[in-house]
Tab-separated table of C-alpha atoms in Angstrom:
chain	number	residue	atom	x	y	z
A	1	UNK	CA	-1.741	35.375	8.082
A	2	UNK	CA	0.233	35.131	11.297
A	3	UNK	CA	3.683	33.775	10.540
A	4	UNK	CA	5.830	31.634	12.790
A	5	UNK	CA	8.794	33.206	14.533
A	6	UNK	CA	11.345	30.408	14.641
A	7	UNK	CA	15.104	29.984	14.471
A	8	UNK	CA	17.620	27.324	15.502
A	9	UNK	CA	18.973	27.467	19.063
A	10	UNK	CA	15.941	28.908	20.849
A	11	UNK	CA	15.449	28.229	24.535
A	12	UNK	CA	11.651	27.996	24.152
A	13	UNK	CA	9.005	28.012	21.447
A	14	UNK	CA	5.539	29.017	22.617
A	15	UNK	CA	2.774	27.300	20.671
A	16	UNK	CA	-0.677	28.855	20.621
A	17	UNK	CA	-3.763	27.007	19.463
A	18	UNK	CA	-4.676	29.208	16.484
A	19	UNK	CA	-4.861	32.910	15.676
A	20	UNK	CA	-7.773	34.931	16.949
A	21	UNK	CA	-9.376	37.493	14.683
A	22	UNK	CA	-7.244	40.350	16.071
A	23	UNK	CA	-4.086	38.431	15.221
A	24	UNK	CA	-5.425	37.513	11.793
A	25	UNK	CA	-6.267	41.159	11.073
A	26	UNK	CA	-2.914	42.554	12.255
A	27	UNK	CA	-0.637	39.652	11.326
A	28	UNK	CA	0.847	39.616	14.842
A	29	UNK	CA	0.580	36.741	17.334
A	30	UNK	CA	-1.410	37.184	20.545
A	31	UNK	CA	-2.644	40.585	19.307
A	32	UNK	CA	-5.965	40.937	21.139
A	33	UNK	CA	-5.664	43.528	23.942
A	34	UNK	CA	-7.125	41.057	26.469
A	35	UNK	CA	-4.541	38.387	25.643
A	36	UNK	CA	-1.981	38.186	28.444
A	37	UNK	CA	0.807	36.427	26.517
A	38	UNK	CA	3.147	39.425	26.301
A	39	UNK	CA	2.650	40.336	29.950
A	40	UNK	CA	3.082	36.755	31.132
A	41	UNK	CA	6.316	36.043	29.273
A	42	UNK	CA	7.759	39.289	30.610
A	43	UNK	CA	6.696	38.519	34.210
A	44	UNK	CA	8.141	35.028	33.807
A	45	UNK	CA	11.523	36.511	32.856
A	46	UNK	CA	11.651	35.557	29.187
A	47	UNK	CA	11.895	39.204	28.063
A	48	UNK	CA	13.424	42.228	29.779
A	49	UNK	CA	10.311	44.312	29.098
A	50	UNK	CA	6.746	43.738	28.006
A	51	UNK	CA	6.798	43.549	24.229
A	52	UNK	CA	3.869	44.599	22.063
A	53	UNK	CA	2.384	42.218	19.489
A	54	UNK	CA	3.905	44.267	16.661
A	55	UNK	CA	7.344	43.641	18.220
A	56	UNK	CA	6.950	39.873	17.993
A	57	UNK	CA	10.115	39.450	15.890
A	58	UNK	CA	12.117	40.771	18.878
A	59	UNK	CA	11.340	37.501	20.663
A	60	UNK	CA	14.294	36.064	18.763
A	61	UNK	CA	16.580	38.499	20.636
A	62	UNK	CA	15.530	36.670	23.814
A	63	UNK	CA	15.947	33.215	22.201
A	64	UNK	CA	12.179	32.684	22.185
A	65	UNK	CA	9.889	31.771	19.315
A	66	UNK	CA	6.201	31.477	18.521
A	67	UNK	CA	4.124	29.093	16.437
A	68	UNK	CA	0.605	27.673	16.454
A	69	UNK	CA	-1.128	24.344	16.036
A	70	UNK	CA	-3.649	25.569	13.460
A	71	UNK	CA	-3.315	28.421	10.960
A	72	UNK	CA	-7.060	29.077	10.547
A	73	UNK	CA	-8.240	32.080	12.577
A	74	UNK	CA	-11.397	31.819	14.683
A	75	UNK	CA	-13.257	33.892	17.249
A	76	UNK	CA	-12.715	31.165	19.865
A	77	UNK	CA	-10.286	28.252	19.926
A	78	UNK	CA	-13.244	25.915	20.548
A	79	UNK	CA	-14.171	26.448	16.880
A	80	UNK	CA	-11.057	24.547	15.784
A	81	UNK	CA	-11.910	21.033	14.592
A	82	UNK	CA	-10.282	17.858	15.909
A	83	UNK	CA	-8.832	16.946	12.506
A	84	UNK	CA	-7.196	20.408	12.341
A	85	UNK	CA	-5.570	19.905	15.751
A	86	UNK	CA	-4.333	16.417	14.828
A	87	UNK	CA	-2.875	17.675	11.562
A	88	UNK	CA	-1.406	20.654	13.413
A	89	UNK	CA	0.197	18.346	15.973
A	90	UNK	CA	1.961	16.426	13.206
A	91	UNK	CA	3.148	19.669	11.579
A	92	UNK	CA	4.328	21.017	14.928
A	93	UNK	CA	6.424	17.907	15.554
A	94	UNK	CA	8.114	18.432	12.178
A	95	UNK	CA	8.852	22.101	12.984
A	96	UNK	CA	10.290	21.216	16.380
A	97	UNK	CA	12.412	18.429	14.874
A	98	UNK	CA	13.786	20.970	12.387
A	99	UNK	CA	14.541	23.750	14.899
A	100	UNK	CA	15.166	21.752	18.121
A	101	UNK	CA	14.508	24.416	20.766
A	102	UNK	CA	15.340	23.463	24.342
A	103	UNK	CA	11.627	23.547	25.240
A	104	UNK	CA	8.240	23.615	23.543
A	105	UNK	CA	5.456	25.231	25.573
A	106	UNK	CA	2.018	24.315	24.219
A	107	UNK	CA	-0.491	26.861	25.512
A	108	UNK	CA	-3.644	24.886	26.220
A	109	UNK	CA	-4.279	21.470	27.759
A	110	UNK	CA	-7.191	20.383	25.569
A	111	UNK	CA	-5.426	21.480	22.384
A	112	UNK	CA	-2.334	19.511	23.410
A	113	UNK	CA	-4.369	16.401	24.222
A	114	UNK	CA	-6.185	16.533	20.903
A	115	UNK	CA	-3.213	17.585	18.784
A	116	UNK	CA	-0.910	14.937	20.256
A	117	UNK	CA	-3.527	12.206	20.889
A	118	UNK	CA	-2.902	12.269	24.646
A	119	UNK	CA	-5.435	11.800	27.463
A	120	UNK	CA	-5.557	12.996	31.046
A	121	UNK	CA	-2.342	14.992	31.018
A	122	UNK	CA	-1.337	17.328	33.836
A	123	UNK	CA	-0.074	20.879	33.524
A	124	UNK	CA	3.684	21.233	33.273
A	125	UNK	CA	6.447	19.092	31.844
A	126	UNK	CA	5.277	16.122	29.800
A	127	UNK	CA	6.755	12.650	29.433
A	128	UNK	CA	7.074	12.962	25.680
A	129	UNK	CA	10.042	14.669	24.079
A	130	UNK	CA	10.603	15.689	20.470
A	131	UNK	CA	14.226	14.901	19.742
A	132	UNK	CA	16.072	16.789	22.499
A	133	UNK	CA	13.161	19.206	23.073
A	134	UNK	CA	11.242	18.938	26.339
A	135	UNK	CA	7.498	19.480	26.027
A	136	UNK	CA	5.446	21.531	28.478
A	137	UNK	CA	1.708	22.172	28.628
A	138	UNK	CA	0.784	25.532	30.090
A	139	UNK	CA	-2.419	27.543	30.452
A	140	UNK	CA	-3.520	29.516	27.431
A	141	UNK	CA	-3.068	33.270	28.091
A	142	UNK	CA	-6.150	34.211	26.074
A	143	UNK	CA	-8.459	36.722	27.698
A	144	UNK	CA	-11.187	34.082	27.307
A	145	UNK	CA	-9.280	31.793	29.676
A	146	UNK	CA	-9.951	32.565	33.341
A	147	UNK	CA	-6.715	31.229	34.841
A	148	UNK	CA	-4.722	33.868	36.700
A	149	UNK	CA	-1.793	35.544	34.966
A	150	UNK	CA	0.523	34.812	37.901
A	151	UNK	CA	-0.096	31.053	37.697
A	152	UNK	CA	0.531	31.105	33.972
A	153	UNK	CA	3.775	33.024	34.510
A	154	UNK	CA	5.053	30.526	37.060
A	155	UNK	CA	4.380	27.695	34.647
A	156	UNK	CA	6.091	29.445	31.781
A	157	UNK	CA	9.192	30.266	33.813
A	158	UNK	CA	9.716	26.558	34.513
A	159	UNK	CA	9.609	25.827	30.769
A	160	UNK	CA	12.682	27.916	29.981
């Protein structure tokens, strides 16, 4: 089980779709070696060095957190069912209402659209807010996603 890393007063919470098998096996978020999350958040200036998945708790030192839409691990995020994303969207809203970070960065356009019942959204800052929390949709840093790391980093830096 990959646990959330959340606390009040965070500047950003990064929300993945669901754990991959590497994360499920280690218990650490974004654990697969091909996943660029740790590199991207460092390049975007959220951390002063590139953390390792097993250092995930140190995100709190940088006022960052991590959660996910769906707890169930899969090989690919495309295996996650629509009803799981919708339920995960409702749960995510409750978490964000409880913790009220400055920003929520959902990592994946399709997951955001399905989890929040939105259509045709653009990358970046969204019109919806959760309490005082701004919502951003950014590219998923998974190694299965082909978008360039630099583009992802630029998007993430605008979220914080």
